[in-house]
Each structure stands twice: as C-alpha cells, then as structure tokens.
Coordinates of C-alpha atoms in Angstrom, one line a residue:
M17 CA -36.4 -8.8 -44.0
L18 CA -35.0 -5.5 -45.3
L19 CA -35.8 -3.8 -42.0
L20 CA -34.0 -6.5 -40.1
S21 CA -31.0 -6.2 -42.3
L22 CA -30.8 -2.5 -41.7
L23 CA -31.1 -2.9 -38.0
L24 CA -28.3 -5.5 -37.9
L25 CA -26.1 -3.2 -39.9
G26 CA -26.5 -0.6 -37.1
L27 CA -25.5 -3.0 -34.3
P28 CA -21.9 -3.1 -32.9
D29 CA -19.8 -6.1 -33.5
I30 CA -20.5 -8.0 -30.2
T31 CA -17.4 -10.2 -30.5
T32 CA -15.2 -7.2 -31.1
T33 CA -16.7 -5.3 -28.2
Q34 CA -16.2 -8.2 -25.8
E35 CA -12.6 -8.6 -27.0
G36 CA -12.1 -4.9 -26.5
H37 CA -13.4 -5.1 -22.9
M38 CA -11.2 -8.1 -22.2
K39 CA -8.1 -6.3 -23.6
D40 CA -9.0 -3.3 -21.4
Y41 CA -9.4 -5.5 -18.4
K42 CA -6.1 -7.3 -18.8
Y43 CA -3.9 -4.5 -20.0
G44 CA -5.6 -1.4 -18.7
Y45 CA -8.3 1.0 -19.8
Q46 CA -7.4 2.3 -23.3
G47 CA -9.7 5.3 -23.1
S48 CA -7.8 6.9 -20.1
E49 CA -8.9 10.4 -21.0
L50 CA -12.5 9.4 -20.2
Y51 CA -11.4 7.6 -17.0
D52 CA -9.5 10.7 -15.9
K53 CA -12.8 12.7 -15.8
K54 CA -14.3 10.5 -13.1
P55 CA -14.6 12.0 -9.6
F56 CA -12.3 9.4 -8.1
C57 CA -9.5 10.7 -10.5
S58 CA -9.3 14.2 -8.9
W59 CA -6.4 13.2 -6.7
T60 CA -2.9 14.7 -7.1
C61 CA -0.9 12.9 -4.4
L62 CA -0.4 9.3 -3.3
L63 CA 1.0 7.8 -0.1
F64 CA 3.2 4.8 -0.4
T65 CA 3.0 3.2 3.0
L66 CA 5.4 0.7 4.5
Q67 CA 4.7 -1.1 7.7
W68 CA 7.1 -2.7 10.2
P69 CA 5.8 -6.1 11.3
G70 CA 7.3 -5.8 14.8
G71 CA 5.2 -2.7 15.4
F72 CA 2.2 -3.6 13.3
C73 CA 1.2 -6.3 15.7
Q74 CA 0.9 -3.7 18.5
S75 CA -1.9 -2.1 16.5
L76 CA -4.2 -5.1 16.8
N77 CA -6.6 -5.4 19.8
E78 CA -6.6 -9.2 19.9
E79 CA -3.2 -10.7 20.5
T80 CA -4.0 -13.9 18.7
L81 CA -4.8 -12.1 15.4
C82 CA -1.2 -11.2 14.4
T83 CA 1.0 -13.6 12.5
I84 CA 4.4 -12.9 10.9
P85 CA 5.5 -15.5 8.3
E86 CA 8.9 -17.0 9.1
S87 CA 10.3 -15.5 5.8
I88 CA 9.5 -11.9 6.8
D89 CA 12.3 -10.0 8.4
T90 CA 12.0 -6.5 7.0
W91 CA 9.5 -3.7 6.1
T92 CA 6.5 -4.8 4.1
I93 CA 4.0 -2.9 1.9
H94 CA 0.8 -1.7 3.4
G95 CA -0.4 0.1 0.3
L96 CA -0.3 2.9 -2.3
W97 CA -3.1 5.3 -1.6
P98 CA -4.4 8.2 -3.7
L99 CA -5.3 11.1 -1.5
R100 CA -8.5 13.2 -1.4
V101 CA -10.7 10.3 -2.6
L102 CA -13.9 9.4 -0.8
S103 CA -14.4 6.1 -2.6
C104 CA -13.1 4.4 -5.7
C105 CA -14.9 2.9 -8.7
N106 CA -16.2 -0.5 -7.7
C107 CA -16.5 -1.5 -11.3
W108 CA -13.1 -3.2 -11.6
P109 CA -12.9 -6.6 -9.9
M110 CA -9.6 -8.3 -9.2
F111 CA -8.8 -12.0 -9.4
L112 CA -5.7 -14.0 -8.3
S113 CA -5.0 -14.7 -12.0
D114 CA -4.4 -10.9 -12.5
V115 CA -1.3 -11.0 -10.3
Q116 CA -0.3 -14.7 -10.8
E117 CA 3.1 -13.8 -12.2
L118 CA 3.8 -11.5 -9.2
Q119 CA 2.4 -13.8 -6.5
V120 CA 5.8 -15.0 -5.1
E121 CA 7.2 -11.5 -4.9
L122 CA 4.0 -10.1 -3.5
T123 CA 3.9 -12.9 -0.8
E124 CA 7.4 -11.8 0.3
R125 CA 7.0 -8.1 0.0
W126 CA 3.2 -7.6 0.8
P127 CA 2.1 -10.4 3.1
S128 CA -1.0 -10.3 5.3
L129 CA 0.0 -10.1 8.9
V130 CA -3.5 -11.0 10.1
K131 CA -4.5 -14.6 10.6
T132 CA -8.1 -14.1 9.4
K133 CA -7.1 -12.5 6.1
S134 CA -5.1 -14.2 3.4
S135 CA -2.5 -12.3 1.5
F136 CA -4.7 -12.3 -1.7
H137 CA -7.6 -10.9 0.2
F138 CA -5.3 -8.2 1.5
W139 CA -4.2 -7.3 -2.0
R140 CA -7.7 -7.4 -3.4
D141 CA -9.0 -5.1 -0.6
E142 CA -6.1 -2.7 -1.4
W143 CA -7.0 -2.7 -5.1
H144 CA -10.7 -2.1 -4.5
R145 CA -10.1 0.7 -2.0
H146 CA -7.1 2.4 -3.6
G147 CA -5.8 0.7 -6.7
A148 CA -8.9 1.4 -8.7
C149 CA -8.4 5.1 -8.1
A150 CA -4.7 4.9 -8.9
A151 CA -5.7 3.3 -12.2
C152 CA -6.4 6.9 -13.4
V153 CA -2.7 7.0 -14.2
E154 CA -1.8 5.0 -17.3
G155 CA 1.1 3.2 -15.7
M156 CA -1.2 1.8 -13.0
N157 CA -4.3 1.2 -15.0
S158 CA -4.7 -2.5 -14.3
P159 CA -4.3 -4.7 -11.2
L160 CA -1.1 -6.1 -12.7
R161 CA 0.4 -2.7 -13.4
Y162 CA -0.6 -1.3 -10.0
F163 CA 1.1 -4.1 -8.1
Q164 CA 4.1 -4.0 -10.3
I165 CA 4.5 -0.3 -9.4
C166 CA 4.1 -1.0 -5.7
L167 CA 6.8 -3.7 -5.9
R168 CA 9.1 -1.4 -7.8
L169 CA 8.6 1.3 -5.1
R170 CA 9.4 -1.2 -2.4
G171 CA 12.6 -2.0 -4.1
Q172 CA 13.4 1.7 -4.3
F173 CA 12.7 2.5 -0.7
D174 CA 14.7 -0.1 1.3
V175 CA 14.0 1.5 4.7
Y176 CA 15.6 -1.3 6.7
R177 CA 18.9 -1.0 5.0
L178 CA 18.9 2.8 5.2
L179 CA 18.3 2.7 8.9
E180 CA 20.8 -0.1 9.5
D181 CA 23.5 1.8 7.7
A182 CA 22.9 4.7 10.1
G183 CA 23.0 2.5 13.2
I184 CA 19.2 2.5 13.8
T185 CA 18.3 -1.1 14.4
P186 CA 15.3 -2.9 16.1
S187 CA 15.7 -3.0 19.9
C188 CA 13.7 -3.6 23.0
E189 CA 16.0 -1.4 25.1
R190 CA 17.0 1.6 23.0
P191 CA 14.3 4.2 22.1
Y192 CA 14.7 6.6 19.2
K193 CA 13.6 10.2 18.6
V194 CA 11.6 11.3 15.6
A195 CA 14.3 13.9 14.7
E196 CA 17.1 11.4 14.4
V197 CA 15.2 8.9 12.3
H198 CA 13.6 11.6 10.2
S199 CA 17.0 13.1 9.3
V200 CA 18.2 9.7 8.1
L201 CA 15.2 8.9 6.0
A202 CA 14.7 12.4 4.6
L203 CA 17.7 12.0 2.3
F204 CA 15.9 9.1 0.6
L205 CA 12.2 9.5 1.2
G206 CA 11.9 13.3 1.0
D207 CA 11.4 15.7 3.8
K208 CA 7.6 15.3 3.8
H209 CA 7.5 11.6 4.9
E210 CA 5.7 10.7 8.1
I211 CA 6.8 8.4 10.9
Q212 CA 3.8 6.7 12.5
C213 CA 3.5 5.0 15.9
V214 CA 0.9 3.0 17.8
T215 CA 0.7 2.9 21.6
D216 CA 1.4 -0.6 23.1
D217 CA -0.3 -2.1 26.2
Q218 CA 2.5 -0.6 28.4
G219 CA 1.8 2.9 27.1
R220 CA 5.0 3.1 25.0
E221 CA 5.1 4.6 21.6
V222 CA 6.0 2.0 19.0
W223 CA 7.0 2.6 15.4
F224 CA 4.9 0.7 13.0
Q225 CA 4.6 2.6 9.7
V226 CA 6.2 5.2 7.4
K227 CA 4.2 7.1 4.8
I228 CA 6.0 8.5 1.7
P229 CA 4.1 11.2 -0.3
L230 CA 4.4 10.9 -4.1
S231 CA 3.0 12.9 -7.0
R232 CA 1.0 11.3 -9.8
N233 CA 4.2 10.7 -11.7
L234 CA 5.7 9.0 -8.6
T235 CA 8.2 11.7 -7.8
L236 CA 8.9 12.4 -4.1
G237 CA 7.5 15.3 -2.1
C238 CA 3.9 15.9 -3.1
D239 CA 2.3 18.4 -0.7
H240 CA -0.5 16.4 0.8
H241 CA -1.2 18.6 3.8
G242 CA -4.8 19.3 4.2
D243 CA -5.8 16.2 2.2
A244 CA -5.6 13.6 5.0
G245 CA -9.0 14.3 6.5
S246 CA -10.9 13.1 3.4
D247 CA -8.7 10.1 2.6
P248 CA -9.9 6.7 3.9
G249 CA -6.3 5.3 3.7
W250 CA -5.1 8.0 6.0
S251 CA -8.0 8.5 8.4
L252 CA -8.7 4.8 9.0
S253 CA -5.1 3.9 9.7
P254 CA -4.7 2.8 13.4
G255 CA -1.5 4.8 13.8
H256 CA -0.7 8.4 14.6
P257 CA 2.3 10.6 14.0
C258 CA 5.1 9.7 16.5
P259 CA 5.2 12.5 19.0
P260 CA 8.3 14.6 18.3
Q261 CA 9.3 15.0 22.0
V262 CA 8.5 11.4 23.1
P263 CA 11.1 8.6 22.2
F264 CA 9.6 5.7 20.4
Y265 CA 10.6 2.0 20.2
Y266 CA 11.5 0.1 17.0
Y267 CA 10.6 -3.4 18.2
P268 CA 12.3 -6.4 16.8
I269 CA 10.4 -9.1 14.9
D270 CA 9.5 -12.2 16.9
H271 CA 7.8 -14.8 14.8
Q272 CA 6.8 -17.0 17.7
H273 CA 5.4 -14.1 19.8
P274 CA 4.6 -11.4 17.3
Q275 CA 2.7 -9.1 19.7
Q276 CA 5.1 -9.6 22.6
P277 CA 8.6 -9.3 21.0
C278 CA 10.1 -7.8 24.2
G279 CA 8.5 -10.2 26.7

C-alpha cells in the first residue's frame, strides 16, 4: 500500500495535463520556445498569396471543375505559406469549430473555387500544409489565430481597389504589361511581389495570382529568392511568373461561365 501511494505521488495530474493540452489546442502552444526548435520552424519568409477568380479557372484542366460563387467579385485568398519548408507537423488537426466565428468572413474572402472541394476542406488543407508551420510564430499559433491573420492581411492588401484606382480593370480586350502593373502594386505590396500567370487554351497569358513576400513579423519585402525550389506552396502552384515582354490578360469574372469569361 505504501509503495502504491509513493507511485501515485509521482504521477502527473491527468486532469490538469488534459486541460493544459486543450488550452494549448484552443489558444495556441504555450511552450513556443520548444516548438520553434522543430525543423519545420526554420523558415524566415512567408508568401501571402491572392488569386483572381477570373484567371484561376484557367489553371484547371477540366472546364466543369471551376465554380465562382455569385457573391465573389474580387481577389480571394489562396494561402499564407512559410518558405523553405519540406513538410509541416501533422500533429495538429483542424475542425470547423476552430474557425466557427470566422466562417462567414472566410467564406467571402477565402472560398473554394473548385466544385469537388468545400471551402472548409480548402481551409483545412491550407492549415495542414502551411498553417501548422506558420504556427511557429506566436501570433499564428492556432488555427483561429492563423486565419485571423490571413483575413487581416487580405484587408490590408486590397489589390482590386489599388488596380482600379490606377485604371487597371478586368478586360477581355485590353492586355497589360508586367511593368505597368508591377509599378502600381509595388507602392503597396513591396518591390519583391510576383505577378503570376497561367496560359489559357488559346495560348494567351492570363493573370491569376499575386504573391507577396513577408517576414516572420509580417513586414513587407522578405528576400525569398533561392527559397522557392524547396517550398511546396511555391513549386506546386500551377502558375508561372508572367513573362515581362509578353502582355497578359486580366480576365473579368463570369459566374455562369467561369472558364470562358470572354467567350
């Protein structure tokens, strides 16, 4: 009996431990200094990536896959991706309840544009592939905080308005050059942002994405050059840098015919 009592005294308080884990899960890891030492925390730059629905649909091979909700008429979030990360920790699952309070805004700002994937599955995939690595930073160390930051960045970078104010609007007839668009966006997105295109079925370059490099503290202009090759968020993207000497199109959004907005 004495031996059993001594053993019990040496055991941790199971209830307290479980409560601690639940607190970490809901509000973020408290022992961030340990989390930072993991291999997937070695990154120094992130890419905040916005996609243009009118161009995104051109990146899909099957015409019937693309869908643009009627409420979507502007740039949407593709993701926030730490660079130089081969894989993230798969130890942190995500549930809809984690972002329940953000669901309305996420649906508007970060919708799935693919019929076979719900918006929640899109968010969950982004969390598992990228968010769990971003969680090395205290301000993003839970699904809720990560998606809050992404929504805040989307509000900060209103690409549509910036372009519209400069007379750059979606068009089936008027192509644009990288230099003129870059000069407009550089004032607000930093000089290191990248304008990405896809090639449509007529061989035209079509703008579908812009990537904005950020440092760990979310300031503009992190030098990510040389990091792209080892980053899944970069290398698996269907786009490519828009050719500097070839004009590209900024297709309008067509909700009824998302992959054929210009007929």
